[in-house]
XYZ file of C-alpha atoms in Angstrom:
667
model
C 92.501 -31.845 -16.738
C 90.971 -33.989 -19.494
C 87.498 -33.417 -18.066
C 87.752 -29.730 -18.873
C 88.128 -30.633 -22.543
C 84.863 -32.594 -22.768
C 83.114 -31.677 -26.031
C 79.980 -30.115 -24.577
C 77.675 -30.776 -27.565
C 78.628 -34.455 -27.566
C 77.944 -34.841 -23.854
C 74.627 -33.021 -24.009
C 73.489 -34.800 -27.174
C 74.169 -38.248 -25.720
C 72.321 -37.458 -22.509
C 69.294 -35.979 -24.256
C 68.997 -38.961 -26.564
C 69.073 -41.241 -23.525
C 66.389 -39.214 -21.773
C 64.165 -39.245 -24.869
C 64.487 -43.017 -25.120
C 63.579 -43.411 -21.467
C 60.372 -41.405 -21.802
C 58.658 -43.997 -23.963
C 54.908 -44.233 -23.886
C 52.870 -42.239 -21.413
C 51.541 -44.350 -18.554
C 48.283 -43.725 -16.751
C 48.694 -41.757 -13.519
C 47.366 -44.549 -11.335
C 48.172 -44.360 -7.604
C 51.623 -45.508 -6.589
C 51.698 -48.825 -4.779
C 53.403 -49.285 -1.426
C 56.080 -51.418 -3.081
C 56.859 -48.701 -5.631
C 57.449 -46.147 -2.883
C 58.521 -47.912 0.300
C 60.142 -51.209 -0.728
C 63.859 -51.523 -1.381
C 64.722 -50.511 -4.966
C 66.286 -52.853 -7.494
C 69.558 -50.956 -7.084
C 70.792 -48.591 -4.361
C 73.951 -46.797 -3.171
C 76.071 -47.506 -6.264
C 79.763 -46.876 -5.634
C 82.590 -46.679 -8.179
C 85.816 -48.611 -7.522
C 89.087 -46.650 -7.215
C 90.235 -47.412 -10.765
C 86.782 -46.897 -12.249
C 86.412 -50.400 -13.665
C 83.788 -51.746 -11.244
C 80.618 -50.574 -9.554
C 79.379 -52.045 -6.265
C 75.649 -51.680 -5.680
C 73.063 -52.884 -3.158
C 70.401 -55.223 -4.558
C 67.548 -57.329 -3.105
C 68.483 -60.963 -2.538
C 66.367 -64.068 -2.965
C 65.495 -63.977 0.737
C 64.479 -60.292 0.408
C 67.648 -59.355 2.261
C 69.847 -56.606 0.844
C 72.950 -58.000 -0.878
C 75.993 -56.419 -2.460
C 76.537 -56.974 -6.196
C 79.573 -56.154 -8.349
C 79.200 -54.840 -11.906
C 82.212 -55.165 -14.225
C 81.993 -52.132 -16.499
C 84.380 -53.573 -19.089
C 82.208 -56.641 -19.679
C 78.892 -55.037 -18.640
C 78.172 -58.081 -16.456
C 77.510 -58.652 -12.773
C 80.341 -60.813 -11.512
C 79.440 -61.485 -7.871
C 76.683 -61.300 -5.267
C 77.745 -60.908 -1.630
C 75.573 -61.549 1.425
C 75.495 -62.664 5.060
C 72.657 -64.939 6.299
C 69.883 -63.259 8.315
C 71.226 -59.737 7.768
C 71.250 -56.867 5.261
C 74.406 -55.295 3.906
C 74.662 -51.783 5.379
C 77.561 -49.429 4.710
C 80.344 -50.527 2.376
C 83.573 -49.155 0.972
C 85.996 -50.178 -1.762
C 89.334 -50.924 -0.142
C 90.866 -51.463 -3.587
C 89.622 -52.844 -6.881
C 90.203 -56.298 -5.390
C 88.439 -55.982 -2.000
C 85.512 -54.387 -0.210
C 84.632 -53.927 3.449
C 81.016 -53.784 4.608
C 78.910 -53.671 7.767
C 75.544 -55.247 8.599
C 72.138 -53.786 9.354
C 68.481 -54.846 9.599
C 65.727 -53.558 7.294
C 62.061 -54.105 8.111
C 62.808 -57.059 10.392
C 61.739 -58.042 13.885
C 63.783 -57.569 17.049
C 64.483 -61.293 17.029
C 67.002 -60.752 14.227
C 68.573 -57.562 15.579
C 71.516 -59.546 16.943
C 72.825 -59.858 13.379
C 73.763 -56.170 13.107
C 77.041 -54.433 13.850
C 79.441 -56.908 12.297
C 82.205 -55.820 9.915
C 83.294 -58.022 7.000
C 85.896 -58.053 4.226
C 85.314 -59.808 0.920
C 87.020 -60.166 -2.421
C 85.531 -58.510 -5.464
C 84.666 -61.984 -6.768
C 82.695 -62.760 -3.599
C 85.361 -65.122 -2.278
C 87.504 -64.978 0.883
C 84.706 -63.377 2.880
C 85.492 -63.186 6.581
C 84.382 -61.326 9.660
C 86.568 -58.553 11.055
C 84.364 -57.513 13.989
C 81.707 -59.208 16.074
C 77.979 -58.732 15.593
C 75.697 -57.384 18.303
C 74.580 -60.881 19.249
C 78.149 -62.068 19.689
C 78.913 -59.061 21.868
C 75.823 -59.783 23.973
C 77.131 -63.302 24.599
C 80.184 -61.743 26.258
C 77.969 -59.906 28.764
C 78.022 -56.509 27.014
C 74.551 -54.963 27.260
C 74.888 -52.179 24.698
C 75.085 -51.976 20.921
C 78.762 -52.269 19.955
C 79.562 -51.593 16.317
C 82.413 -50.940 13.921
C 82.021 -49.200 10.592
C 84.382 -48.154 7.765
C 85.649 -44.568 7.599
C 88.220 -44.194 4.805
C 90.888 -46.011 2.840
C 94.567 -45.747 3.672
C 96.181 -44.112 0.608
C 98.526 -46.470 -1.192
C 97.366 -49.593 0.653
C 95.072 -52.342 -0.594
C 94.783 -54.070 2.774
C 94.348 -51.306 5.368
C 91.607 -48.852 6.206
C 90.486 -46.565 9.006
C 87.474 -47.788 10.981
C 85.416 -46.264 13.784
C 83.989 -48.110 16.783
C 82.354 -47.554 20.155
C 83.939 -50.676 21.671
C 86.252 -48.904 24.141
C 83.780 -46.476 25.673
C 80.015 -46.298 25.262
C 80.245 -42.499 25.343
C 82.937 -42.131 22.673
C 83.917 -43.092 19.158
C 87.475 -44.337 18.660
C 89.429 -44.859 15.445
C 91.571 -47.830 14.448
C 93.931 -48.577 11.604
C 92.797 -52.042 10.554
C 94.622 -54.613 8.417
C 91.902 -56.685 6.772
C 94.249 -59.564 5.924
C 95.660 -60.126 9.397
C 92.802 -58.614 11.413
C 95.308 -56.562 13.408
C 93.964 -53.274 14.761
C 96.003 -50.298 15.913
C 94.209 -47.795 18.114
C 94.806 -44.264 16.806
C 92.881 -42.349 19.429
C 94.415 -43.309 22.760
C 95.075 -40.493 25.268
C 92.148 -38.601 23.793
C 89.793 -36.150 25.487
C 86.635 -37.798 26.907
C 83.302 -38.212 25.144
C 84.424 -37.733 21.542
C 81.984 -38.270 18.685
C 83.918 -37.032 15.622
C 87.529 -36.921 14.480
C 89.692 -35.111 11.944
C 92.864 -36.874 10.764
C 95.889 -35.237 9.185
C 97.694 -36.436 6.038
C 99.649 -38.963 8.138
C 96.317 -40.365 9.403
C 96.957 -39.123 12.916
C 94.133 -37.559 14.958
C 94.484 -33.775 15.021
C 90.973 -32.646 15.985
C 88.542 -34.306 18.405
C 84.963 -33.045 18.637
C 82.702 -33.953 21.552
C 80.779 -32.825 24.607
C 81.295 -33.012 28.344
C 79.014 -35.237 30.400
C 77.145 -32.364 32.025
C 77.114 -29.815 29.189
C 75.403 -29.172 25.858
C 78.439 -27.259 24.617
C 80.097 -28.655 21.488
C 83.862 -28.700 22.129
C 86.558 -28.844 19.458
C 89.961 -30.032 20.738
C 93.193 -29.572 18.737
C 96.344 -31.701 19.162
C 99.571 -29.741 18.895
C 102.822 -31.163 17.524
C 103.949 -32.141 21.040
C 100.933 -34.430 21.382
C 99.048 -32.304 23.900
C 95.386 -31.419 23.390
C 93.999 -27.914 23.744
C 90.515 -26.530 23.386
C 89.865 -24.623 20.173
C 86.211 -23.693 20.599
C 83.321 -24.306 22.910
C 79.933 -23.522 21.368
C 76.254 -24.071 21.968
C 74.300 -23.621 18.759
C 70.979 -23.145 20.522
C 72.376 -19.923 22.000
C 74.912 -18.642 19.495
C 77.491 -19.515 16.870
C 79.132 -22.826 16.052
C 82.524 -23.582 14.480
C 83.277 -27.209 13.598
C 86.583 -28.409 12.028
C 86.140 -30.613 8.972
C 89.640 -31.394 7.695
C 93.272 -30.375 7.964
C 95.248 -29.244 4.937
C 98.877 -29.990 4.075
C 100.019 -26.616 5.453
C 98.357 -27.306 8.810
C 95.384 -25.016 8.294
C 91.931 -26.281 9.135
C 88.828 -26.200 6.994
C 86.070 -25.205 9.378
C 82.294 -24.945 9.029
C 81.269 -21.828 10.928
C 78.390 -19.388 11.190
C 80.324 -16.821 13.227
C 79.226 -13.394 12.064
C 76.605 -14.779 9.678
C 73.351 -16.731 9.646
C 74.212 -19.880 7.647
C 77.321 -21.997 8.080
C 80.048 -21.602 5.469
C 83.404 -23.341 5.051
C 86.449 -21.215 5.887
C 90.153 -21.636 6.457
C 91.504 -21.315 9.992
C 95.103 -21.211 11.194
C 95.155 -22.964 14.596
C 98.647 -21.719 15.416
C 97.977 -18.027 14.742
C 94.304 -18.395 15.649
C 93.351 -16.486 12.517
C 90.477 -16.945 10.078
C 91.087 -17.109 6.349
C 88.821 -16.725 3.349
C 85.419 -18.281 2.844
C 85.737 -21.209 0.422
C 82.171 -22.529 0.167
C 78.915 -20.861 1.151
C 75.229 -20.640 0.328
C 73.124 -17.571 1.143
C 70.149 -19.529 2.554
C 71.347 -22.994 3.503
C 73.964 -24.406 5.845
C 77.053 -26.070 4.398
C 78.656 -29.133 6.086
C 77.065 -28.655 9.536
C 73.794 -27.171 10.754
C 73.222 -24.548 13.434
C 73.571 -27.171 16.189
C 76.941 -28.275 14.795
C 75.654 -31.624 13.495
C 76.729 -32.880 10.046
C 74.361 -31.956 7.216
C 74.986 -33.181 3.678
C 77.796 -35.445 2.513
C 81.420 -34.354 2.327
C 83.010 -34.980 -1.081
C 86.520 -36.424 -0.937
C 89.252 -37.291 -3.418
C 88.874 -40.913 -4.440
C 92.472 -41.854 -3.544
C 93.904 -39.296 -1.096
C 90.676 -38.559 0.788
C 91.357 -34.814 0.450
C 88.197 -32.795 1.126
C 87.072 -31.275 -2.180
C 83.414 -30.343 -1.846
C 80.047 -30.620 -0.161
C 76.527 -31.802 -0.884
C 74.087 -29.079 0.165
C 70.404 -29.662 0.900
C 69.196 -26.442 -0.694
C 65.676 -26.063 -2.073
C 66.988 -28.537 -4.642
C 70.045 -30.608 -3.618
C 73.341 -29.618 -5.193
C 77.070 -30.337 -5.008
C 79.498 -27.484 -4.397
C 83.127 -28.214 -5.330
C 86.286 -26.410 -4.250
C 88.201 -28.197 -7.030
C 88.097 -26.382 -10.395
C 88.181 -29.505 -12.560
C 85.333 -31.198 -10.710
C 83.327 -27.992 -10.669
C 83.622 -27.871 -14.459
C 82.525 -31.484 -14.873
C 79.599 -30.873 -12.520
C 78.486 -27.908 -14.640
C 78.612 -29.991 -17.828
C 76.645 -32.868 -16.315
C 74.047 -30.501 -14.837
C 73.599 -28.966 -18.293
C 73.290 -32.405 -19.898
C 70.808 -33.655 -17.274
C 68.829 -30.520 -16.399
C 66.225 -30.319 -13.678
C 67.863 -33.105 -11.680
C 70.134 -33.567 -8.736
C 73.361 -35.008 -10.157
C 75.826 -36.638 -7.767
C 79.318 -37.259 -9.139
C 81.800 -39.956 -8.071
C 85.258 -39.681 -9.622
C 87.837 -42.412 -10.166
C 91.590 -42.490 -10.723
C 90.872 -42.879 -14.442
C 88.585 -41.134 -16.913
C 85.342 -42.657 -15.637
C 82.874 -40.703 -13.516
C 79.768 -42.292 -12.003
C 76.748 -39.975 -12.073
C 73.798 -40.618 -9.778
C 70.899 -38.609 -11.200
C 67.362 -38.169 -9.884
C 64.627 -35.576 -9.585
C 61.266 -35.126 -7.931
C 59.638 -37.346 -10.575
C 62.635 -39.361 -11.831
C 63.889 -42.260 -9.747
C 67.616 -42.611 -9.208
C 69.531 -43.603 -12.322
C 73.255 -44.071 -12.604
C 75.162 -43.006 -15.695
C 78.765 -43.641 -16.643
C 80.576 -40.580 -17.942
C 83.726 -41.101 -19.990
C 85.331 -37.733 -19.409
C 87.896 -38.271 -22.166
C 85.418 -39.081 -24.920
C 82.530 -36.994 -23.590
C 80.110 -39.937 -23.552
C 77.327 -40.416 -21.036
C 75.766 -43.896 -20.839
C 72.998 -45.149 -18.597
C 74.026 -48.050 -16.339
C 71.315 -48.743 -13.773
C 67.736 -47.721 -13.039
C 66.767 -48.060 -9.377
C 63.079 -48.751 -10.119
C 62.762 -49.642 -13.816
C 59.029 -50.323 -13.645
C 58.086 -46.873 -12.347
C 57.264 -44.353 -15.094
C 57.907 -40.712 -14.271
C 54.439 -39.770 -15.596
C 52.916 -41.489 -12.551
C 55.093 -39.738 -9.949
C 53.731 -36.522 -8.377
C 55.920 -33.523 -9.056
C 57.233 -31.265 -6.302
C 56.620 -27.538 -6.362
C 58.730 -25.189 -4.246
C 56.934 -22.513 -2.229
C 58.983 -19.748 -0.619
C 57.313 -17.255 1.695
C 57.809 -15.275 4.882
C 56.270 -15.868 8.270
C 54.281 -13.098 9.884
C 57.435 -11.902 11.684
C 59.501 -11.926 8.479
C 61.294 -15.260 8.963
C 61.868 -16.948 5.560
C 59.999 -20.236 5.198
C 60.172 -23.039 2.644
C 57.477 -25.562 1.775
C 57.157 -28.312 -0.811
C 53.846 -29.046 -2.538
C 52.989 -32.334 -4.245
C 49.818 -33.185 -6.118
C 48.658 -36.038 -8.341
C 50.375 -36.466 -11.666
C 48.113 -35.188 -14.472
C 45.779 -33.449 -12.015
C 43.545 -31.086 -14.050
C 44.739 -27.498 -13.842
C 42.864 -25.523 -11.201
C 40.874 -28.483 -9.870
C 40.429 -28.028 -6.089
C 42.072 -30.902 -4.237
C 41.814 -31.951 -0.594
C 44.839 -30.633 1.290
C 47.104 -32.667 3.568
C 49.711 -30.821 5.611
C 52.482 -33.241 6.607
C 54.537 -31.831 9.506
C 58.038 -33.239 10.019
C 59.275 -34.608 13.333
C 62.156 -33.446 15.449
C 61.312 -30.629 15.453
C 65.039 -29.859 15.265
C 65.552 -31.661 11.982
C 65.631 -30.763 8.293
C 62.446 -32.530 7.274
C 61.774 -33.353 3.635
C 64.241 -32.568 0.841
C 63.317 -32.185 -2.830
C 63.684 -35.455 -4.713
C 64.272 -37.574 -1.606
C 63.029 -41.155 -1.910
C 62.700 -41.734 1.841
C 61.014 -40.349 4.942
C 58.273 -37.737 4.713
C 58.879 -37.135 1.010
C 58.160 -40.786 0.242
C 54.956 -40.631 2.299
C 53.953 -37.384 0.577
C 54.563 -38.886 -2.862
C 52.446 -41.931 -2.009
C 49.598 -39.787 -0.648
C 49.673 -37.236 -3.473
C 49.262 -40.038 -6.004
C 45.957 -40.824 -4.259
C 44.410 -37.466 -5.032
C 45.696 -35.097 -2.362
C 47.576 -31.817 -2.449
C 50.301 -32.574 0.110
C 52.140 -29.712 1.819
C 55.527 -30.263 3.498
C 56.354 -27.135 5.525
C 59.605 -26.095 7.132
C 59.060 -24.008 10.241
C 61.183 -22.368 12.916
C 63.267 -25.074 14.549
C 63.908 -26.797 11.214
C 67.626 -27.307 10.672
C 69.786 -26.519 7.669
C 68.360 -23.015 7.203
C 70.748 -21.104 9.484
C 70.918 -20.203 13.156
C 68.109 -17.646 13.120
C 65.661 -20.373 12.098
C 66.820 -22.558 14.993
C 66.979 -19.933 17.693
C 63.564 -18.514 16.790
C 62.030 -21.790 18.013
C 63.110 -21.434 21.634
C 60.030 -21.512 23.864
C 57.676 -21.552 20.873
C 56.036 -24.988 21.069
C 52.355 -24.400 20.347
C 52.994 -20.711 19.632
C 55.097 -19.203 16.827
C 55.999 -22.676 15.557
C 52.274 -23.243 15.008
C 51.939 -19.763 13.489
C 54.436 -20.805 10.818
C 52.255 -23.757 9.860
C 49.239 -21.457 9.686
C 51.142 -18.997 7.487
C 52.155 -21.749 5.073
C 48.593 -23.057 4.928
C 47.221 -19.565 4.325
C 49.529 -19.197 1.328
C 48.514 -22.612 -0.028
C 44.788 -21.910 0.313
C 45.137 -18.904 -1.979
C 45.733 -21.347 -4.826
C 42.944 -22.484 -7.122
C 43.951 -26.135 -6.703
C 43.464 -26.172 -2.893
C 40.061 -26.914 -1.384
C 39.753 -25.031 1.952
C 36.802 -27.195 2.962
C 38.819 -30.439 2.889
C 41.866 -30.030 5.101
C 43.773 -32.563 7.180
C 47.003 -32.209 9.150
C 49.293 -35.092 10.033
C 52.750 -35.977 11.280
C 54.778 -38.178 13.597
C 56.613 -37.366 16.824
C 56.737 -33.559 16.949
C 54.621 -33.661 13.787
C 51.972 -35.551 15.737
C 52.097 -32.943 18.495
C 51.833 -30.047 16.027
C 48.913 -31.705 14.247
C 46.927 -32.094 17.465
C 47.757 -28.516 18.468
C 46.651 -27.189 15.075
C 43.248 -28.854 15.466
C 42.906 -27.470 19.007
C 43.835 -23.930 17.940
C 41.457 -23.899 14.959
C 38.661 -26.391 15.780
C 36.626 -25.698 12.634
C 39.489 -25.661 10.140
C 40.538 -29.317 9.855
C 38.361 -32.288 9.030
C 40.894 -34.739 10.371
C 44.154 -35.201 12.265
C 46.704 -38.024 12.076
C 49.068 -38.073 15.070
C 51.790 -40.691 14.985
C 53.982 -41.359 18.041
C 52.788 -38.030 19.430
C 53.862 -35.867 22.329
C 50.614 -34.823 23.995
C 51.638 -33.660 27.480
C 54.822 -31.561 27.585
C 55.374 -31.547 31.383
C 54.665 -35.283 31.646
C 57.382 -36.090 29.099
C 60.052 -34.949 31.552
C 58.222 -36.316 34.585
C 58.164 -39.784 33.028
C 60.885 -42.300 33.688
C 60.028 -44.059 30.430
C 61.277 -41.351 28.061
C 64.924 -41.282 26.998
C 64.642 -37.489 27.091
C 63.791 -37.548 30.790
C 66.504 -40.090 31.623
C 69.370 -38.492 29.643
C 70.800 -35.422 31.334
C 71.948 -33.669 28.148
C 68.695 -34.418 26.317
C 66.734 -33.177 29.308
C 68.781 -29.977 29.514
C 68.299 -29.283 25.805
C 64.553 -29.867 26.110
C 64.301 -27.516 29.080
C 66.304 -24.865 27.228
C 64.322 -25.077 23.989
C 60.817 -26.000 25.213
C 60.565 -25.040 28.893
C 61.056 -26.259 32.461
C 58.059 -28.031 34.018
C 59.315 -27.064 37.466
C 59.005 -23.361 36.647
C 56.623 -23.199 33.678
C 54.173 -26.050 34.234
C 51.042 -23.978 33.649
C 52.432 -22.451 30.452
C 53.472 -25.866 29.124
C 50.099 -27.391 29.979
C 48.451 -24.563 28.048
C 50.175 -25.788 24.871
C 49.719 -29.504 25.571
C 47.020 -31.155 23.401
C 45.984 -33.549 26.181
C 44.598 -30.532 28.080
C 42.861 -29.163 24.974
C 41.099 -32.313 23.804
C 37.615 -30.826 24.270
C 38.493 -28.195 21.654
C 39.393 -30.742 18.977
C 36.375 -31.341 16.725
C 38.262 -33.130 13.932
C 38.293 -36.865 13.467
C 41.558 -38.188 14.910
C 43.778 -41.158 14.084
C 46.575 -42.039 16.516
C 49.277 -44.653 16.002
C 52.013 -45.501 18.499
C 54.834 -47.893 19.272
C 54.454 -49.934 22.455
C 58.235 -49.911 22.966
C 58.756 -46.220 22.151
C 61.345 -44.621 24.444
C 61.321 -41.162 22.832
C 57.596 -40.453 23.182
C 56.411 -43.282 25.444
C 53.114 -45.040 24.825
C 51.644 -43.228 27.828
C 51.708 -39.987 25.821
C 49.500 -41.454 23.089
C 47.292 -43.279 25.585
C 46.705 -40.088 27.586
C 45.615 -38.314 24.412
C 43.317 -41.176 23.511
C 41.612 -41.080 26.910
C 41.266 -37.287 26.784
C 39.573 -37.476 23.385
C 37.291 -40.256 24.614
C 36.230 -38.109 27.580
C 35.453 -35.324 25.123
C 33.250 -37.690 23.088
C 35.678 -37.902 20.175
C 36.740 -41.565 19.923
C 39.988 -41.704 17.914
C 41.006 -44.380 15.469
C 43.762 -46.232 17.344
C 46.742 -48.396 16.402
C 49.522 -49.484 18.792
C 52.016 -52.169 17.781
C 54.338 -54.288 19.882
C 57.957 -54.420 18.756
C 57.887 -50.843 17.488
C 59.807 -47.967 18.983
C 59.886 -44.386 17.738
C 58.829 -45.218 14.193
C 57.266 -48.179 12.415
C 60.257 -50.212 11.206
C 58.664 -53.609 10.711
C 57.298 -54.065 7.207
C 54.060 -55.738 8.297
C 53.259 -53.049 10.853
C 54.130 -50.251 8.440
C 51.816 -51.760 5.824
C 48.995 -52.063 8.357
C 49.415 -48.433 9.368
C 49.360 -47.288 5.720
C 46.192 -49.306 5.030
C 44.488 -47.720 8.021
C 45.728 -44.252 7.044
C 44.526 -44.595 3.451
C 41.008 -45.602 4.502
C 40.833 -42.912 7.195
C 41.847 -40.088 4.850
C 39.544 -41.294 2.086
C 36.576 -41.319 4.464
C 37.285 -37.831 5.778
C 38.453 -36.010 2.641
C 36.985 -38.007 -0.268
C 39.788 -37.363 -2.763
């Protein structure tokens, strides 16, 4: 309870003094470099040890690989640097103050090094006694296994400094299983034998025994929640399909046997409620937001981090991707500390990590402030800066993010983010870039995010553009109405939403209606091409990355993983349409058949090895534009799938994009 007694003036005063010192001299608002936006930061993913004495953080190594470094808070010194040759450190977890467990990944590297992913390692806090607990992908391939087999950490075992719960897909390529793993002996105990088939998520009870299994059947899109009774038998709790109705997804089990469940039954957005599986009765709502989903989205997929007790792993709160990210706590003490920190660091997203002691690690960022980590001494009420993720980047150079809320023509609430150059003169008309997110069944950009579309928007806005990031029907995290309103609306109401957002933006004095461009990747590429076909005189240019151009052909193709996966194919047919029955209607909203209507200059980039939207989709669009006398700017790279992962290719695409936009819009 000591955190509730924090002297508020002391906490606020310390934080404000720190912020004032950080402001320093005003830098010129020169464009952000690629390295400042897209390269790995100096520090990332800082994580407090259980006692609160140490912080583990990801840092760039000498070979540009991502390493793990340990900061001793008592001495204010880094005591170790941990790495594995030819790989980047991926996920990691403190097992105790003495040990960590981590997995491997690949960042910006070629497929030649992809065999070094998937391994699981344990290491001492001092960097010694590092050893492998699970094979890498390359080692699995040598055994004849032709799929990606991985193991990753899930949670600590309370009271143990040598055991943890790990997840793996080693038993069954269609399921995730859980093990209790001793990192000293390497012994694994399977916890999920005699389970239902095709399980992707688990809920453990206080004894670390599986009590809820969540998965899907081979031939169904229904999300099924199974519950294990005290006699060991499994029974079905719920069977839902979010594209058609409600979802209810168990999140944790409490000491009295009740479940905490994310559900949108009887409401639009998901909230967290109690549920008694024995009496089959709902309890009170514990966490909710009026406009945004909590814990899972309308399809039942996880959205936002779950916040757990640092020692017992009890579920205590949720990170919610609202218009600005926030943390919602069910625990009164943590809710009070969150309120104090938010008051001390206003206008930011403040992420709290608690320890068994008085120390709290605060990750704080905003739309213009890079991630900084502060150490809060909850006993003394002191807030001290520890780490700055990008110390060379002044906030005065970072484009701010404005929130635009509006309603579509049919009344559906819409959200858009607007970014423009830092220090742009008030009222000066700027060329407008609409950046459409992929999916389309995805959240898209989130305020303050340093990755994905928001990173691209920040980089472009610094070059003189007003960048618009719209959410539209089909976007996830906004409730089930937003999802279900997208059924059958490719090229129709989903495009209307983009038009409605753009209409609202063009009413502003700082938007130049004569200099418009629309861009995006995957579905965003499709929507951009469709926008130019629907309004041939509106846009000067289009950038379509990895685009879908021919809706019927996507399912006819044997190259697409949508056409070859039964569940993916069924979902596509349900949400977009069936080529066998609706071919003419789908062709009518396919850009490849509308190329003669597109008068804008077009840039297309694609991945030769793309299995989601195969190269043939982009090539068909290129040929159609050529036949219409509109030669597109073209880039297709070997070694790339559905997204440009390789650093060299990504840089080449950005160079081409920057020149193309400058020629067309003259920022």
